[in-house]
Amino acid sequence: MAVITICSAKGAPGVTTTALLLAALWPRPVLLVDADPAGGDVALRMSDPAGQPLDPARGLLTLLPLARRALSPQSLFDHAQTVAGGTPVLAGLAGPEQAGAVGALWQNLATAFGDAATDVIVDAGRMHSTSVHLPLARYADVLVTVVRAEVGAVMHVREQQRALGPLLQRPDGRFPRVGLLVVHDVRDLAGAAEAAETVRSAVSWVEPVGQIADDAQAAGMFAGRPIRRPERSMLVRSGRQVVQDLLHRLPAQPGAAMPVVGSGTWSGPGASPNRRSARRQPGRQVVR
Ligand SMILES: Nc1ncnc2c1ncn2[C@@H]1O[C@H](COP(=O)(O)OP(=O)(O)O)[C@@H](O)[C@H]1O
Ligand SMILES: [Mg+2]
């Protein structure tokens, strides 16, 4: 199925928040992989559907010993945990030391994500031409860079894309599609469009894939701060549009099966949320 890798060039424009948002709104079965080499955040920020903390040590780290050989598609789900809202998540690594030790296994992980029974959204953190986890960019169907519409940030993305582009070619000669997602105030569509155009005009293969609302209050629900009526927030509304845009850029897919997650059964992103716990739990709030 499809792999969407989300990254940044510099700073913290909102990669993790955007990855969690898109996964929560994704209309097909999806696995979220926290693959930021600087250290995973998702398991630390999100709780499980019962409001209990996730186990930050269970995820990529426990999967790695298996990744020395070809990973079976089910093994990704055996090491995943379900977060509030129903998204299965592979928790990330502790930090750069662990990420560096993964070495050649990043390639095996990238292959396994492409072979997964569901779509996979990868939070890749910062990505540049010398990144240890470059295979996660190269073997994505779409590599999306998140950027704020600020002059310095846009310039850094332009340089990131120039350096990264040629390295994204796979042995069969193909490339991932390369998208740019601008986090910006939705009242300033022109500002977001100008930022995207600045990059696209310099790096021809970059495709603008829309705008995510700069909405600090709603973004807080992915950091343990629930809000009322999240579906009305600009963040969620903008996220829905980006999901549609991304789906149009993916190869046509047959219907996905729903694998079993970890020791429990995957409630699935389409499962109907318990309204009472929906008020308490971040992420679960993002209702379709
Ligand atoms: N769309 C957004 N609007 C407003 N604030 C955001 C948005 N996305 C992220 N943030 C905030 O920016 C900070 C960094 O977000 P995070 O997702 O962790 O970024 P990254 O993964 O790029 O480091 C957090 O405080 C988060 O709440
Ligand atoms: Mg992050």
PDB file of C-alpha atoms and ligand atoms in Angstrom:
ATOM      1  CA  MET A   1       0.000   0.000   0.000  1.00  0.00           C
ATOM      2  CA  ALA A   2       1.029   3.638  -0.072  1.00  0.00           C
ATOM      3  CA  VAL A   3       3.776   5.189   2.051  1.00  0.00           C
ATOM      4  CA  ILE A   4       3.603   8.896   2.872  1.00  0.00           C
ATOM      5  CA  THR A   5       6.752  10.143   4.562  1.00  0.00           C
ATOM      6  CA  ILE A   6       6.498  13.500   6.317  1.00  0.00           C
ATOM      7  CA  CYS A   7       9.600  15.511   7.189  1.00  0.00           C
ATOM      8  CA  SER A   8      11.055  18.968   7.742  1.00  0.00           C
ATOM      9  CA  ALA A   9      14.231  20.745   6.708  1.00  0.00           C
ATOM     10  CA  LYS A  10      14.970  22.614   9.939  1.00  0.00           C
ATOM     11  CA  GLY A  11      13.302  23.681  13.160  1.00  0.00           C
ATOM     12  CA  ALA A  12      10.009  22.244  14.392  1.00  0.00           C
ATOM     13  CA  PRO A  13       7.343  23.311  11.881  1.00  0.00           C
ATOM     14  CA  GLY A  14       4.877  20.653  13.033  1.00  0.00           C
ATOM     15  CA  VAL A  15       5.868  17.332  11.434  1.00  0.00           C
ATOM     16  CA  THR A  16       4.653  15.181  14.317  1.00  0.00           C
ATOM     17  CA  THR A  17       1.437  17.137  14.743  1.00  0.00           C
ATOM     18  CA  THR A  18       0.738  16.959  11.007  1.00  0.00           C
ATOM     19  CA  ALA A  19       1.500  13.229  10.864  1.00  0.00           C
ATOM     20  CA  LEU A  20      -0.864  12.558  13.794  1.00  0.00           C
ATOM     21  CA  LEU A  21      -3.540  14.774  12.226  1.00  0.00           C
ATOM     22  CA  LEU A  22      -3.360  13.149   8.789  1.00  0.00           C
ATOM     23  CA  ALA A  23      -3.334   9.642  10.293  1.00  0.00           C
ATOM     24  CA  ALA A  24      -6.403  10.460  12.422  1.00  0.00           C
ATOM     25  CA  LEU A  25      -8.277  11.743   9.359  1.00  0.00           C
ATOM     26  CA  TRP A  26      -7.017   9.131   6.875  1.00  0.00           C
ATOM     27  CA  PRO A  27     -10.055   7.417   5.341  1.00  0.00           C
ATOM     28  CA  ARG A  28      -8.292   4.076   4.746  1.00  0.00           C
ATOM     29  CA  PRO A  29      -6.575   1.763   7.238  1.00  0.00           C
ATOM     30  CA  VAL A  30      -3.256   3.341   8.120  1.00  0.00           C
ATOM     31  CA  LEU A  31      -0.213   2.734  10.328  1.00  0.00           C
ATOM     32  CA  LEU A  32       1.659   5.722  11.778  1.00  0.00           C
ATOM     33  CA  VAL A  33       5.397   5.157  12.182  1.00  0.00           C
ATOM     34  CA  ASP A  34       7.353   7.462  14.465  1.00  0.00           C
ATOM     35  CA  ALA A  35      10.741   7.373  12.745  1.00  0.00           C
ATOM     36  CA  ASP A  36      12.266  10.693  13.823  1.00  0.00           C
ATOM     37  CA  PRO A  37      15.969   9.862  14.338  1.00  0.00           C
ATOM     38  CA  ALA A  38      16.192  12.658  16.922  1.00  0.00           C
ATOM     39  CA  GLY A  39      13.861  10.612  19.126  1.00  0.00           C
ATOM     40  CA  GLY A  40      10.224   9.601  19.056  1.00  0.00           C
ATOM     41  CA  ASP A  41       7.533  11.873  20.478  1.00  0.00           C
ATOM     42  CA  VAL A  42       4.283  10.119  19.680  1.00  0.00           C
ATOM     43  CA  ALA A  43       4.384   7.517  22.466  1.00  0.00           C
ATOM     44  CA  LEU A  44       5.272  10.225  24.967  1.00  0.00           C
ATOM     45  CA  ARG A  45       2.472  12.575  23.882  1.00  0.00           C
ATOM     46  CA  MET A  46      -0.404  10.236  23.143  1.00  0.00           C
ATOM     47  CA  SER A  47      -2.303   7.813  25.359  1.00  0.00           C
ATOM     48  CA  ASP A  48      -4.017   4.558  24.484  1.00  0.00           C
ATOM     49  CA  PRO A  49      -7.808   4.312  23.974  1.00  0.00           C
ATOM     50  CA  ALA A  50      -8.270   3.710  27.725  1.00  0.00           C
ATOM     51  CA  GLY A  51      -6.300   6.872  28.544  1.00  0.00           C
ATOM     52  CA  GLN A  52      -3.257   4.898  29.702  1.00  0.00           C
ATOM     53  CA  PRO A  53       0.304   5.853  28.648  1.00  0.00           C
ATOM     54  CA  LEU A  54       1.833   3.997  25.731  1.00  0.00           C
ATOM     55  CA  ASP A  55       4.977   1.914  26.127  1.00  0.00           C
ATOM     56  CA  PRO A  56       7.686   4.060  24.466  1.00  0.00           C
ATOM     57  CA  ALA A  57      10.041   1.068  24.300  1.00  0.00           C
ATOM     58  CA  ARG A  58       7.709  -1.055  22.168  1.00  0.00           C
ATOM     59  CA  GLY A  59       7.774  -0.165  18.494  1.00  0.00           C
ATOM     60  CA  LEU A  60      10.668   0.401  16.104  1.00  0.00           C
ATOM     61  CA  LEU A  61      13.159  -0.662  18.780  1.00  0.00           C
ATOM     62  CA  THR A  62      11.547  -4.055  19.357  1.00  0.00           C
ATOM     63  CA  LEU A  63      11.039  -4.499  15.600  1.00  0.00           C
ATOM     64  CA  LEU A  64      14.686  -3.915  14.705  1.00  0.00           C
ATOM     65  CA  PRO A  65      16.064  -7.371  15.612  1.00  0.00           C
ATOM     66  CA  LEU A  66      13.543  -8.855  13.181  1.00  0.00           C
ATOM     67  CA  ALA A  67      14.456  -6.332  10.472  1.00  0.00           C
ATOM     68  CA  ARG A  68      17.794  -8.065   9.924  1.00  0.00           C
ATOM     69  CA  ARG A  69      15.799 -10.429   7.750  1.00  0.00           C
ATOM     70  CA  ALA A  70      12.897  -9.523   5.500  1.00  0.00           C
ATOM     71  CA  LEU A  71      10.043  -8.353   7.723  1.00  0.00           C
ATOM     72  CA  SER A  72       6.665  -9.951   7.303  1.00  0.00           C
ATOM     73  CA  PRO A  73       3.886  -7.388   6.743  1.00  0.00           C
ATOM     74  CA  GLN A  74       2.146  -8.532   9.958  1.00  0.00           C
ATOM     75  CA  SER A  75       5.258  -7.950  12.099  1.00  0.00           C
ATOM     76  CA  LEU A  76       4.822  -4.166  11.820  1.00  0.00           C
ATOM     77  CA  PHE A  77       1.430  -4.526  13.470  1.00  0.00           C
ATOM     78  CA  ASP A  78       2.703  -6.969  16.096  1.00  0.00           C
ATOM     79  CA  HIS A  79       4.908  -4.164  17.424  1.00  0.00           C
ATOM     80  CA  ALA A  80       2.355  -1.358  17.029  1.00  0.00           C
ATOM     81  CA  GLN A  81       0.179   0.133  19.752  1.00  0.00           C
ATOM     82  CA  THR A  82      -3.202   1.751  19.289  1.00  0.00           C
ATOM     83  CA  VAL A  83      -3.493   5.386  20.309  1.00  0.00           C
ATOM     84  CA  ALA A  84      -6.614   7.194  21.419  1.00  0.00           C
ATOM     85  CA  GLY A  85      -8.598   7.745  18.248  1.00  0.00           C
ATOM     86  CA  GLY A  86      -7.781   4.263  16.935  1.00  0.00           C
ATOM     87  CA  THR A  87      -4.621   4.910  14.921  1.00  0.00           C
ATOM     88  CA  PRO A  88      -2.052   2.100  15.202  1.00  0.00           C
ATOM     89  CA  VAL A  89       1.386   3.576  15.910  1.00  0.00           C
ATOM     90  CA  LEU A  90       4.881   2.136  15.809  1.00  0.00           C
ATOM     91  CA  ALA A  91       6.604   4.051  18.602  1.00  0.00           C
ATOM     92  CA  GLY A  92       9.929   5.691  17.843  1.00  0.00           C
ATOM     93  CA  LEU A  93      13.510   5.358  18.973  1.00  0.00           C
ATOM     94  CA  ALA A  94      14.995   7.011  22.040  1.00  0.00           C
ATOM     95  CA  GLY A  95      17.366   9.313  20.158  1.00  0.00           C
ATOM     96  CA  PRO A  96      20.152   9.776  17.590  1.00  0.00           C
ATOM     97  CA  GLU A  97      22.360   7.067  19.115  1.00  0.00           C
ATOM     98  CA  GLN A  98      19.742   4.391  18.521  1.00  0.00           C
ATOM     99  CA  ALA A  99      18.905   5.851  15.093  1.00  0.00           C
ATOM    100  CA  GLY A 100      22.552   5.704  14.044  1.00  0.00           C
ATOM    101  CA  ALA A 101      22.803   2.096  15.184  1.00  0.00           C
ATOM    102  CA  VAL A 102      19.933   1.136  12.861  1.00  0.00           C
ATOM    103  CA  GLY A 103      22.358   1.607   9.934  1.00  0.00           C
ATOM    104  CA  ALA A 104      21.495  -0.504   6.912  1.00  0.00           C
ATOM    105  CA  LEU A 105      18.250  -1.655   8.517  1.00  0.00           C
ATOM    106  CA  TRP A 106      16.553   1.642   7.561  1.00  0.00           C
ATOM    107  CA  GLN A 107      16.427   0.182   4.065  1.00  0.00           C
ATOM    108  CA  ASN A 108      14.711  -3.002   5.308  1.00  0.00           C
ATOM    109  CA  LEU A 109      12.216  -0.919   7.266  1.00  0.00           C
ATOM    110  CA  ALA A 110      11.445   1.214   4.205  1.00  0.00           C
ATOM    111  CA  THR A 111      10.825  -1.949   2.159  1.00  0.00           C
ATOM    112  CA  ALA A 112       8.563  -3.361   4.880  1.00  0.00           C
ATOM    113  CA  PHE A 113       6.500  -0.157   5.004  1.00  0.00           C
ATOM    114  CA  GLY A 114       5.972  -0.388   1.244  1.00  0.00           C
ATOM    115  CA  ASP A 115       4.842  -4.014   1.605  1.00  0.00           C
ATOM    116  CA  ALA A 116       2.468  -3.289   4.532  1.00  0.00           C
ATOM    117  CA  ALA A 117      -1.165  -4.338   4.278  1.00  0.00           C
ATOM    118  CA  THR A 118      -2.282  -0.751   4.953  1.00  0.00           C
ATOM    119  CA  ASP A 119      -1.126   2.720   4.018  1.00  0.00           C
ATOM    120  CA  VAL A 120       1.765   3.931   6.182  1.00  0.00           C
ATOM    121  CA  ILE A 121       2.362   7.520   7.319  1.00  0.00           C
ATOM    122  CA  VAL A 122       5.943   8.013   8.485  1.00  0.00           C
ATOM    123  CA  ASP A 123       6.989  10.849  10.806  1.00  0.00           C
ATOM    124  CA  ALA A 124      10.599  11.181   9.652  1.00  0.00           C
ATOM    125  CA  GLY A 125      11.500  14.334  11.586  1.00  0.00           C
ATOM    126  CA  ARG A 126      14.246  16.334   9.889  1.00  0.00           C
ATOM    127  CA  MET A 127      15.427  14.867   6.579  1.00  0.00           C
ATOM    128  CA  HIS A 128      18.472  15.999   4.631  1.00  0.00           C
ATOM    129  CA  SER A 129      20.895  14.599   2.098  1.00  0.00           C
ATOM    130  CA  THR A 130      23.103  12.884   4.700  1.00  0.00           C
ATOM    131  CA  SER A 131      20.312  11.564   6.911  1.00  0.00           C
ATOM    132  CA  VAL A 132      20.716   8.019   8.222  1.00  0.00           C
ATOM    133  CA  HIS A 133      17.077   7.320   7.402  1.00  0.00           C
ATOM    134  CA  LEU A 134      17.156   8.528   3.789  1.00  0.00           C
ATOM    135  CA  PRO A 135      15.579   5.245   2.521  1.00  0.00           C
ATOM    136  CA  LEU A 136      12.337   6.312   4.225  1.00  0.00           C
ATOM    137  CA  ALA A 137      12.271   9.299   1.854  1.00  0.00           C
ATOM    138  CA  ARG A 138      13.463   7.440  -1.236  1.00  0.00           C
ATOM    139  CA  TYR A 139      10.971   4.581  -0.991  1.00  0.00           C
ATOM    140  CA  ALA A 140       7.939   6.708  -0.096  1.00  0.00           C
ATOM    141  CA  ASP A 141       5.149   7.161  -2.626  1.00  0.00           C
ATOM    142  CA  VAL A 142       4.987  10.783  -1.548  1.00  0.00           C
ATOM    143  CA  LEU A 143       7.646  12.618   0.475  1.00  0.00           C
ATOM    144  CA  VAL A 144       6.020  15.642   2.107  1.00  0.00           C
ATOM    145  CA  THR A 145       8.116  18.411   3.639  1.00  0.00           C
ATOM    146  CA  VAL A 146       6.361  20.586   6.200  1.00  0.00           C
ATOM    147  CA  VAL A 147       7.406  24.233   6.340  1.00  0.00           C
ATOM    148  CA  ARG A 148       6.226  27.434   7.977  1.00  0.00           C
ATOM    149  CA  ALA A 149       5.637  30.364   5.627  1.00  0.00           C
ATOM    150  CA  GLU A 150       8.614  32.285   6.973  1.00  0.00           C
ATOM    151  CA  VAL A 151      11.461  33.549   4.803  1.00  0.00           C
ATOM    152  CA  GLY A 152      14.265  31.702   6.575  1.00  0.00           C
ATOM    153  CA  ALA A 153      12.332  28.447   6.760  1.00  0.00           C
ATOM    154  CA  VAL A 154      11.400  28.584   3.064  1.00  0.00           C
ATOM    155  CA  MET A 155      15.018  29.182   2.061  1.00  0.00           C
ATOM    156  CA  HIS A 156      16.143  26.183   4.105  1.00  0.00           C
ATOM    157  CA  VAL A 157      13.535  23.978   2.446  1.00  0.00           C
ATOM    158  CA  ARG A 158      14.637  25.147  -0.994  1.00  0.00           C
ATOM    159  CA  GLU A 159      18.208  24.083  -0.233  1.00  0.00           C
ATOM    160  CA  GLN A 160      17.036  20.843   1.369  1.00  0.00           C
ATOM    161  CA  GLN A 161      15.034  19.944  -1.732  1.00  0.00           C
ATOM    162  CA  ARG A 162      17.853  20.795  -4.133  1.00  0.00           C
ATOM    163  CA  ALA A 163      20.272  18.550  -2.247  1.00  0.00           C
ATOM    164  CA  LEU A 164      17.793  15.780  -1.539  1.00  0.00           C
ATOM    165  CA  GLY A 165      16.162  15.502  -4.979  1.00  0.00           C
ATOM    166  CA  PRO A 166      18.864  13.588  -6.895  1.00  0.00           C
ATOM    167  CA  LEU A 167      19.375  11.230  -3.946  1.00  0.00           C
ATOM    168  CA  LEU A 168      15.769  10.106  -4.040  1.00  0.00           C
ATOM    169  CA  GLN A 169      16.225   8.040  -7.192  1.00  0.00           C
ATOM    170  CA  ARG A 170      15.712   4.314  -6.625  1.00  0.00           C
ATOM    171  CA  PRO A 171      17.689   1.559  -8.350  1.00  0.00           C
ATOM    172  CA  ASP A 172      14.818   1.130 -10.850  1.00  0.00           C
ATOM    173  CA  GLY A 173      15.190   4.791 -11.832  1.00  0.00           C
ATOM    174  CA  ARG A 174      11.929   5.970 -10.283  1.00  0.00           C
ATOM    175  CA  PHE A 175      11.491   8.748  -7.717  1.00  0.00           C
ATOM    176  CA  PRO A 176       8.902   9.427  -5.022  1.00  0.00           C
ATOM    177  CA  ARG A 177       6.558  12.340  -5.621  1.00  0.00           C
ATOM    178  CA  VAL A 178       7.786  15.292  -3.618  1.00  0.00           C
ATOM    179  CA  GLY A 179       5.235  17.507  -1.895  1.00  0.00           C
ATOM    180  CA  LEU A 180       5.386  20.699   0.128  1.00  0.00           C
ATOM    181  CA  LEU A 181       2.926  21.431   2.919  1.00  0.00           C
ATOM    182  CA  VAL A 182       2.797  24.938   4.351  1.00  0.00           C
ATOM    183  CA  VAL A 183       1.722  25.535   7.965  1.00  0.00           C
ATOM    184  CA  HIS A 184       0.264  29.023   7.999  1.00  0.00           C
ATOM    185  CA  ASP A 185      -2.658  31.181   9.086  1.00  0.00           C
ATOM    186  CA  VAL A 186      -5.593  30.158   6.877  1.00  0.00           C
ATOM    187  CA  ARG A 187      -6.635  33.813   6.553  1.00  0.00           C
ATOM    188  CA  ASP A 188      -3.489  34.364   4.518  1.00  0.00           C
ATOM    189  CA  LEU A 189      -3.818  31.919   1.626  1.00  0.00           C
ATOM    190  CA  ALA A 190      -1.643  34.175  -0.515  1.00  0.00           C
ATOM    191  CA  GLY A 191       1.217  34.001   1.996  1.00  0.00           C
ATOM    192  CA  ALA A 192       1.115  30.196   2.008  1.00  0.00           C
ATOM    193  CA  ALA A 193       0.897  30.039  -1.794  1.00  0.00           C
ATOM    194  CA  GLU A 194       3.822  32.416  -2.140  1.00  0.00           C
ATOM    195  CA  ALA A 195       5.960  30.269   0.173  1.00  0.00           C
ATOM    196  CA  ALA A 196       5.145  27.136  -1.832  1.00  0.00           C
ATOM    197  CA  GLU A 197       5.786  28.912  -5.136  1.00  0.00           C
ATOM    198  CA  THR A 198       9.160  30.197  -3.933  1.00  0.00           C
ATOM    199  CA  VAL A 199      10.297  26.588  -3.478  1.00  0.00           C
ATOM    200  CA  ARG A 200       8.561  25.191  -6.567  1.00  0.00           C
ATOM    201  CA  SER A 201       9.976  27.824  -8.897  1.00  0.00           C
ATOM    202  CA  ALA A 202      13.503  26.928  -7.791  1.00  0.00           C
ATOM    203  CA  VAL A 203      13.027  23.154  -7.532  1.00  0.00           C
ATOM    204  CA  SER A 204      10.747  22.053 -10.346  1.00  0.00           C
ATOM    205  CA  TRP A 205       9.815  18.609  -8.980  1.00  0.00           C
ATOM    206  CA  VAL A 206       8.273  19.990  -5.776  1.00  0.00           C
ATOM    207  CA  GLU A 207       4.462  19.876  -5.782  1.00  0.00           C
ATOM    208  CA  PRO A 208       2.510  22.076  -3.349  1.00  0.00           C
ATOM    209  CA  VAL A 209       0.080  19.792  -1.459  1.00  0.00           C
ATOM    210  CA  GLY A 210      -1.802  22.490   0.398  1.00  0.00           C
ATOM    211  CA  GLN A 211      -1.878  24.282   3.684  1.00  0.00           C
ATOM    212  CA  ILE A 212      -2.255  23.198   7.294  1.00  0.00           C
ATOM    213  CA  ALA A 213      -3.814  25.828   9.536  1.00  0.00           C
ATOM    214  CA  ASP A 214      -1.575  27.510  12.059  1.00  0.00           C
ATOM    215  CA  ASP A 215      -3.922  26.690  14.936  1.00  0.00           C
ATOM    216  CA  ALA A 216      -2.026  26.367  18.195  1.00  0.00           C
ATOM    217  CA  GLN A 217      -5.079  25.574  20.268  1.00  0.00           C
ATOM    218  CA  ALA A 218      -6.165  22.647  18.108  1.00  0.00           C
ATOM    219  CA  ALA A 219      -2.573  21.453  17.678  1.00  0.00           C
ATOM    220  CA  GLY A 220      -2.516  21.114  21.462  1.00  0.00           C
ATOM    221  CA  MET A 221      -4.865  18.111  21.265  1.00  0.00           C
ATOM    222  CA  PHE A 222      -1.896  16.139  19.950  1.00  0.00           C
ATOM    223  CA  ALA A 223       0.054  17.135  23.032  1.00  0.00           C
ATOM    224  CA  GLY A 224      -2.475  16.170  25.680  1.00  0.00           C
ATOM    225  CA  ARG A 225      -4.591  19.344  25.666  1.00  0.00           C
ATOM    226  CA  PRO A 226      -8.113  18.410  24.517  1.00  0.00           C
ATOM    227  CA  ILE A 227     -10.368  21.010  22.904  1.00  0.00           C
ATOM    228  CA  ARG A 228     -14.113  21.218  22.394  1.00  0.00           C
ATOM    229  CA  ARG A 229     -15.487  20.334  18.948  1.00  0.00           C
ATOM    230  CA  PRO A 230     -12.165  19.578  17.287  1.00  0.00           C
ATOM    231  CA  GLU A 231     -13.931  18.803  14.010  1.00  0.00           C
ATOM    232  CA  ARG A 232     -14.765  22.493  13.718  1.00  0.00           C
ATOM    233  CA  SER A 233     -11.189  23.647  14.205  1.00  0.00           C
ATOM    234  CA  MET A 234      -9.265  25.139  11.327  1.00  0.00           C
ATOM    235  CA  LEU A 235      -6.574  22.519  11.928  1.00  0.00           C
ATOM    236  CA  VAL A 236      -8.925  19.601  11.288  1.00  0.00           C
ATOM    237  CA  ARG A 237     -10.654  21.299   8.371  1.00  0.00           C
ATOM    238  CA  SER A 238      -7.351  22.048   6.702  1.00  0.00           C
ATOM    239  CA  GLY A 239      -6.177  18.504   7.449  1.00  0.00           C
ATOM    240  CA  ARG A 240      -9.164  17.022   5.621  1.00  0.00           C
ATOM    241  CA  GLN A 241      -8.316  18.986   2.494  1.00  0.00           C
ATOM    242  CA  VAL A 242      -4.698  17.891   2.611  1.00  0.00           C
ATOM    243  CA  VAL A 243      -5.761  14.248   3.028  1.00  0.00           C
ATOM    244  CA  GLN A 244      -7.873  14.533  -0.133  1.00  0.00           C
ATOM    245  CA  ASP A 245      -5.021  16.175  -2.003  1.00  0.00           C
ATOM    246  CA  LEU A 246      -2.600  13.444  -0.968  1.00  0.00           C
ATOM    247  CA  LEU A 247      -5.013  10.631  -1.851  1.00  0.00           C
ATOM    248  CA  HIS A 248      -5.263  12.018  -5.377  1.00  0.00           C
ATOM    249  CA  ARG A 249      -1.515  11.812  -5.732  1.00  0.00           C
ATOM    250  CA  LEU A 250      -1.290   8.152  -4.708  1.00  0.00           C
ATOM    251  CA  PRO A 251      -1.466   5.188  -7.033  1.00  0.00           C
ATOM    252  CA  ALA A 252      -4.923   3.551  -7.120  1.00  0.00           C
ATOM    253  CA  GLN A 253      -5.231   0.989  -4.328  1.00  0.00           C
ATOM    254  CA  PRO A 254      -7.431  -2.036  -3.803  1.00  0.00           C
ATOM    255  CA  GLY A 255      -9.281  -2.160  -0.443  1.00  0.00           C
ATOM    256  CA  ALA A 256      -6.963  -2.804   2.502  1.00  0.00           C
ATOM    257  CA  ALA A 257      -7.390  -5.535   5.070  1.00  0.00           C
ATOM    258  CA  MET A 258      -7.220  -4.609   8.750  1.00  0.00           C
ATOM    259  CA  PRO A 259      -4.345  -6.419  10.480  1.00  0.00           C
ATOM    260  CA  VAL A 260      -4.365  -7.142  14.183  1.00  0.00           C
ATOM    261  CA  VAL A 261      -2.356  -4.656  16.264  1.00  0.00           C
ATOM    262  CA  GLY A 262      -0.071  -5.830  19.072  1.00  0.00           C
ATOM    263  CA  SER A 263      -1.833  -8.064  21.544  1.00  0.00           C
ATOM    264  CA  GLY A 264      -5.198  -6.320  21.174  1.00  0.00           C
ATOM    265  CA  THR A 265      -7.537  -5.958  18.246  1.00  0.00           C
ATOM    266  CA  TRP A 266      -7.235  -2.876  16.144  1.00  0.00           C
ATOM    267  CA  SER A 267     -10.286  -0.725  16.645  1.00  0.00           C
ATOM    268  CA  GLY A 268      -9.425   0.926  13.326  1.00  0.00           C
ATOM    269  CA  PRO A 269      -9.614   4.584  12.395  1.00  0.00           C
ATOM    270  CA  GLY A 270     -13.208   4.138  11.306  1.00  0.00           C
ATOM    271  CA  ALA A 271     -14.329   2.633  14.614  1.00  0.00           C
ATOM    272  CA  SER A 272     -16.963   4.726  16.354  1.00  0.00           C
ATOM    273  CA  PRO A 273     -15.453   6.545  19.339  1.00  0.00           C
ATOM    274  CA  ASN A 274     -16.801   6.317  22.853  1.00  0.00           C
ATOM    275  CA  ARG A 275     -18.209   9.818  23.302  1.00  0.00           C
ATOM    276  CA  ARG A 276     -17.335  10.097  26.963  1.00  0.00           C
ATOM    277  CA  SER A 277     -13.714   9.159  26.572  1.00  0.00           C
ATOM    278  CA  ALA A 278     -13.583  11.257  23.388  1.00  0.00           C
ATOM    279  CA  ARG A 279     -13.819  14.339  25.548  1.00  0.00           C
ATOM    280  CA  ARG A 280     -10.869  13.296  27.666  1.00  0.00           C
ATOM    281  CA  GLN A 281      -8.495  11.859  25.161  1.00  0.00           C
ATOM    282  CA  PRO A 282      -6.372  13.782  22.701  1.00  0.00           C
ATOM    283  CA  GLY A 283      -6.337  12.378  19.200  1.00  0.00           C
ATOM    284  CA  ARG A 284      -9.572  10.461  19.781  1.00  0.00           C
ATOM    285  CA  GLN A 285     -11.164  13.846  19.481  1.00  0.00           C
ATOM    286  CA  VAL A 286     -10.388  14.092  15.811  1.00  0.00           C
ATOM    287  CA  VAL A 287     -13.618  12.713  14.505  1.00  0.00           C
ATOM    288  CA  ARG A 288     -14.489  12.263  10.916  1.00  0.00           C
TER     289      ARG A 288
HETATM  290  N1  LIG B   1      -0.538  23.450  12.640  1.00  0.00           N
HETATM  291  C1  LIG B   1      -0.044  23.944  13.787  1.00  0.00           C
HETATM  292  N2  LIG B   1      -0.523  25.111  14.289  1.00  0.00           N
HETATM  293  C2  LIG B   1      -0.033  25.612  15.431  1.00  0.00           C
HETATM  294  N3  LIG B   1       0.907  25.039  16.173  1.00  0.00           N
HETATM  295  C3  LIG B   1       1.413  23.867  15.727  1.00  0.00           C
HETATM  296  C4  LIG B   1       0.969  23.274  14.517  1.00  0.00           C
HETATM  297  N4  LIG B   1       1.664  22.118  14.339  1.00  0.00           N
HETATM  298  C5  LIG B   1       2.495  22.018  15.395  1.00  0.00           C
HETATM  299  N5  LIG B   1       2.353  23.051  16.221  1.00  0.00           N
HETATM  300  C6  LIG B   1       3.075  23.275  17.485  1.00  0.00           C
HETATM  301  O1  LIG B   1       4.460  23.450  17.182  1.00  0.00           O
HETATM  302  C7  LIG B   1       5.237  22.771  18.148  1.00  0.00           C
HETATM  303  C8  LIG B   1       6.104  21.736  17.436  1.00  0.00           C
HETATM  304  O2  LIG B   1       5.222  20.782  16.851  1.00  0.00           O
HETATM  305  P1  LIG B   1       5.706  19.331  16.426  1.00  0.00           P
HETATM  306  O3  LIG B   1       4.578  18.691  15.726  1.00  0.00           O
HETATM  307  O4  LIG B   1       6.296  18.626  17.580  1.00  0.00           O
HETATM  308  O5  LIG B   1       6.848  19.722  15.389  1.00  0.00           O
HETATM  309  P2  LIG B   1       8.054  18.851  14.779  1.00  0.00           P
HETATM  310  O6  LIG B   1       7.627  17.425  14.775  1.00  0.00           O
HETATM  311  O7  LIG B   1       8.269  19.440  13.416  1.00  0.00           O
HETATM  312  O8  LIG B   1       9.229  19.077  15.701  1.00  0.00           O
HETATM  313  C9  LIG B   1       4.275  22.184  19.175  1.00  0.00           C
HETATM  314  O9  LIG B   1       4.144  23.086  20.219  1.00  0.00           O
HETATM  315  C10 LIG B   1       2.985  22.054  18.391  1.00  0.00           C
HETATM  316  O10 LIG B   1       1.831  22.112  19.198  1.00  0.00           O
HETATM  317 MG    MG B   2       8.474  15.755  15.613  1.00  0.00          MG
END
